[in-house]
Amino acid sequence: GNVFGPKYLWGRMLYNQNQCDGLQPASLRDLPLAGEYFAKSAAELMESPAAAYFDRGMRTMYTIRLARERSVTSLAPCDPEVWTNATEVAELVRLVIAKDLANLGQWHWKDGYRSVQGDIQYDLRTSPATTYWSLFLDVFHADLDPGQRGAVLGNLSVAIDGYLMDCAEWDWNFNNGNNWNAELGHGSMAWAIMRWHEEPDRARQVANCTLQALRAHARYYTESGEYPEGVSYSSVSMDGLLGILRLTLTAFGEGPAAFRPEVMSRFGDWVLDMMGPDALLADFADCHLRRGHGNFHGLLAKLWGPMSARNYDLSSLEPWLPCYTRAFFRNKWFDSGFRNPFLVDPVLAQEWPLIAARCNVTVHAPALSTFRVYPEGDRGGTAVLRSTPPEASAVDVCDETALRRSQIEQTYLAVSAINPNFAHTQWDFGTVIWAPYGHRFLADLSYGDLRQYNQWPSPYIELGPTGHNTLVVVEAGSRSTMQYRVGTVEAHPDALGLPVVDLDGSLPYGAVDTE
């Protein structure tokens, strides 16, 4: 973990180089991913996994749009000069159109999910395809002939028919309210904005369905800041929300009102608390045991207010932003937050090392011991205790080389009392994670582990779909789980003033089950 500026990732994602160090690509063929359109046939491109095809195409379309913009304005500092090569840009446009359209018929638009109401028409496969091809029509609007445009519109129209059918029936992919709502909404909103003037009634109907689904999803961002599905699924949600926010801010000047800045800010705090001093996520609910923050979601959630208002002057956040920045980047690894440049919000264009350097660890940093409970009213919650021994306070956390190591002497204890009403959390209640001094000694079973490894006696394992991180206590019975009985979590000081967390799991663990 280290604090870095956005130029590094931006240059690496788009150009595979750092232009400001004087390293310029000699040709568009040298660009990462975009260069593959020059080097590979349509069939070879289609051999990529669906996610890789999506990333390559999105980054290439962004490159083309930016190059065309620079051709009529001027190069910005550190822009590659190859963007002024109109011949190469035109050739790249021709290749992308030809090869992507050659592969259009091989895209999978549905995964075949079913609900009690029947087939789900618009699912997790449909949304990215809808996003991709809606953007394709937008970027290449003036380059496509009527036949090419009609072929893409025909596929999109079938997808949107399914979306409106599911919305009218308020099928599972709408009424469940979970991370699907945001993920599916990204594609539907992209189509609605792309066809806003050509199909105004239908586009508005799709946009209204999207906003209605987002209102159903907003409850997953609880008032305390907790996201009960776990950090991994919050990332799926945030990817969709950020896409919708970028689209609606650009098209309408405002974002979805269901996600209030103060709630999203508390969610940003929860994201930090779900990272142990061993740099591993607290894998409650449907969370994978991942190392480090692979995206910028915690930071962006804290900045939801200025981001939604397009206010990129963060000086008013000075009392807390420097130390939050330092704490976030302490465990920020990888680069997934920049892989789709269309989703990179301008609010990230800050000199984060300079902001973090203003963290006065004596005045603004958290106390040596922090104790937080994220209640969900009467629906459970999560408690997190993080403690640093006083003798460790001399560690120079402003030393960049020691930034991640500065947490190694912390003791971390997290307890889950998540509402079993949320899918895949039925037996999480009472789970404890203990990570002292950079090592995890007590841990949950992560998302899908039991399904993946299955090395234990089967009577004690729930071998349901991947994701049921369920240790079954046979004697407790299963009816209480099916009836969604809820435990409680309370925090209070004991006689010595020390924090105590009381969990009552009698209901979720079958105390009143007559069987």
mmCIF file of N, CA and C in Angstrom, residues 36-38 41-42 57 60-61 64 89-104 133 135-137 139-145 147-149 152:
data_model
loop_
_atom_site.group_PDB
_atom_site.id
_atom_site.type_symbol
_atom_site.label_atom_id
_atom_site.label_comp_id
_atom_site.label_asym_id
_atom_site.label_seq_id
_atom_site.Cartn_x
_atom_site.Cartn_y
_atom_site.Cartn_z
ATOM 1 N N GLU A 36 -4.361 -4.416 -30.067
ATOM 2 C CA GLU A 36 -4.759 -5.764 -30.469
ATOM 3 C C GLU A 36 -5.678 -5.745 -31.686
ATOM 4 N N TYR A 37 -6.384 -4.636 -31.897
ATOM 5 C CA TYR A 37 -7.229 -4.553 -33.086
ATOM 6 C C TYR A 37 -6.386 -4.515 -34.357
ATOM 7 N N PHE A 38 -5.166 -3.997 -34.270
ATOM 8 C CA PHE A 38 -4.257 -4.019 -35.415
ATOM 9 C C PHE A 38 -3.648 -5.408 -35.601
ATOM 10 N N SER A 41 -6.998 -10.989 -35.627
ATOM 11 C CA SER A 41 -8.214 -11.118 -36.423
ATOM 12 C C SER A 41 -9.434 -11.040 -35.511
ATOM 13 N N ALA A 42 -10.605 -10.910 -36.118
ATOM 14 C CA ALA A 42 -11.839 -10.873 -35.326
ATOM 15 C C ALA A 42 -11.997 -12.162 -34.525
ATOM 16 N N GLY A 57 -12.461 -3.349 -25.585
ATOM 17 C CA GLY A 57 -13.295 -2.496 -26.417
ATOM 18 C C GLY A 57 -13.597 -1.155 -25.779
ATOM 19 N N THR A 60 -10.518 1.008 -25.885
ATOM 20 C CA THR A 60 -10.222 1.434 -27.252
ATOM 21 C C THR A 60 -11.192 2.514 -27.706
ATOM 22 N N MET A 61 -12.475 2.354 -27.397
ATOM 23 C CA MET A 61 -13.441 3.385 -27.782
ATOM 24 C C MET A 61 -13.156 4.695 -27.065
ATOM 25 N N ILE A 64 -10.262 6.329 -28.894
ATOM 26 C CA ILE A 64 -10.701 6.937 -30.154
ATOM 27 C C ILE A 64 -11.430 8.251 -29.891
ATOM 28 N N VAL A 89 -5.667 6.904 -36.582
ATOM 29 C CA VAL A 89 -6.941 6.934 -35.858
ATOM 30 C C VAL A 89 -8.061 6.412 -36.755
ATOM 31 N N ALA A 90 -8.089 6.852 -38.006
ATOM 32 C CA ALA A 90 -9.121 6.391 -38.938
ATOM 33 C C ALA A 90 -9.011 4.888 -39.178
ATOM 34 N N GLU A 91 -7.780 4.379 -39.261
ATOM 35 C CA GLU A 91 -7.597 2.943 -39.458
ATOM 36 C C GLU A 91 -8.076 2.154 -38.238
ATOM 37 N N LEU A 92 -7.803 2.682 -37.042
ATOM 38 C CA LEU A 92 -8.269 2.009 -35.830
ATOM 39 C C LEU A 92 -9.795 1.986 -35.786
ATOM 40 N N VAL A 93 -10.433 3.087 -36.169
ATOM 41 C CA VAL A 93 -11.898 3.136 -36.208
ATOM 42 C C VAL A 93 -12.434 2.064 -37.151
ATOM 43 N N ARG A 94 -11.832 1.974 -38.333
ATOM 44 C CA ARG A 94 -12.285 0.985 -39.317
ATOM 45 C C ARG A 94 -12.144 -0.441 -38.784
ATOM 46 N N LEU A 95 -11.021 -0.714 -38.127
ATOM 47 C CA LEU A 95 -10.767 -2.063 -37.624
ATOM 48 C C LEU A 95 -11.722 -2.431 -36.488
ATOM 49 N N VAL A 96 -11.970 -1.488 -35.581
ATOM 50 C CA VAL A 96 -12.869 -1.775 -34.463
ATOM 51 C C VAL A 96 -14.273 -2.064 -34.979
ATOM 52 N N ILE A 97 -14.757 -1.236 -35.893
ATOM 53 C CA ILE A 97 -16.101 -1.445 -36.428
ATOM 54 C C ILE A 97 -16.190 -2.796 -37.131
ATOM 55 N N ALA A 98 -15.237 -3.071 -38.000
ATOM 56 C CA ALA A 98 -15.292 -4.305 -38.783
ATOM 57 C C ALA A 98 -15.194 -5.542 -37.892
ATOM 58 N N LYS A 99 -14.262 -5.543 -36.964
ATOM 59 C CA LYS A 99 -14.023 -6.752 -36.168
ATOM 60 C C LYS A 99 -15.069 -6.933 -35.075
ATOM 61 N N ASP A 100 -15.514 -5.844 -34.472
ATOM 62 C CA ASP A 100 -16.566 -5.995 -33.462
ATOM 63 C C ASP A 100 -17.879 -6.439 -34.098
ATOM 64 N N LEU A 101 -18.219 -5.870 -35.256
ATOM 65 C CA LEU A 101 -19.458 -6.283 -35.909
ATOM 66 C C LEU A 101 -19.372 -7.729 -36.393
ATOM 67 N N ALA A 102 -18.189 -8.165 -36.777
ATOM 68 C CA ALA A 102 -18.022 -9.567 -37.172
ATOM 69 C C ALA A 102 -18.292 -10.505 -36.003
ATOM 70 N N ASN A 103 -18.073 -10.016 -34.797
ATOM 71 C CA ASN A 103 -18.276 -10.837 -33.597
ATOM 72 C C ASN A 103 -19.631 -10.616 -32.933
ATOM 73 N N LEU A 104 -20.433 -9.703 -33.459
ATOM 74 C CA LEU A 104 -21.701 -9.357 -32.809
ATOM 75 C C LEU A 104 -22.576 -10.588 -32.587
ATOM 76 N N TRP A 133 -22.643 -2.151 -26.484
ATOM 77 C CA TRP A 133 -23.128 -1.835 -27.822
ATOM 78 C C TRP A 133 -23.867 -0.502 -27.878
ATOM 79 N N LEU A 135 -22.723 2.110 -26.240
ATOM 80 C CA LEU A 135 -21.582 3.008 -26.393
ATOM 81 C C LEU A 135 -21.004 2.907 -27.802
ATOM 82 N N PHE A 136 -20.973 1.717 -28.352
ATOM 83 C CA PHE A 136 -20.486 1.504 -29.715
ATOM 84 C C PHE A 136 -21.266 2.379 -30.698
ATOM 85 N N LEU A 137 -22.588 2.376 -30.577
ATOM 86 C CA LEU A 137 -23.410 3.204 -31.460
ATOM 87 C C LEU A 137 -23.158 4.685 -31.235
ATOM 88 N N VAL A 139 -20.259 6.182 -29.999
ATOM 89 C CA VAL A 139 -18.913 6.584 -30.426
ATOM 90 C C VAL A 139 -18.801 6.594 -31.946
ATOM 91 N N PHE A 140 -19.412 5.609 -32.593
ATOM 92 C CA PHE A 140 -19.251 5.469 -34.047
ATOM 93 C C PHE A 140 -20.509 5.892 -34.807
ATOM 94 N N HIS A 141 -21.262 6.807 -34.224
ATOM 95 C CA HIS A 141 -22.530 7.233 -34.824
ATOM 96 C C HIS A 141 -22.352 7.679 -36.273
ATOM 97 N N ALA A 142 -21.323 8.470 -36.530
ATOM 98 C CA ALA A 142 -21.123 9.017 -37.876
ATOM 99 C C ALA A 142 -20.351 8.067 -38.786
ATOM 100 N N ASP A 143 -19.882 6.959 -38.265
ATOM 101 C CA ASP A 143 -19.031 6.051 -39.045
ATOM 102 C C ASP A 143 -19.784 4.833 -39.561
ATOM 103 N N LEU A 144 -20.949 4.548 -39.008
ATOM 104 C CA LEU A 144 -21.686 3.338 -39.356
ATOM 105 C C LEU A 144 -22.665 3.595 -40.495
ATOM 106 N N ASP A 145 -22.814 2.618 -41.373
ATOM 107 C CA ASP A 145 -23.846 2.740 -42.399
ATOM 108 C C ASP A 145 -25.170 2.216 -41.826
ATOM 109 N N GLY A 147 -27.095 -0.260 -42.448
ATOM 110 C CA GLY A 147 -27.157 -1.692 -42.186
ATOM 111 C C GLY A 147 -26.405 -2.078 -40.924
ATOM 112 N N GLN A 148 -25.233 -1.496 -40.737
ATOM 113 C CA GLN A 148 -24.456 -1.777 -39.523
ATOM 114 C C GLN A 148 -25.194 -1.287 -38.278
ATOM 115 N N ARG A 149 -25.735 -0.070 -38.384
ATOM 116 C CA ARG A 149 -26.444 0.496 -37.239
ATOM 117 C C ARG A 149 -27.686 -0.344 -36.922
ATOM 118 N N VAL A 152 -26.917 -3.640 -34.907
ATOM 119 C CA VAL A 152 -26.683 -3.433 -33.475
ATOM 120 C C VAL A 152 -27.988 -3.070 -32.779
#
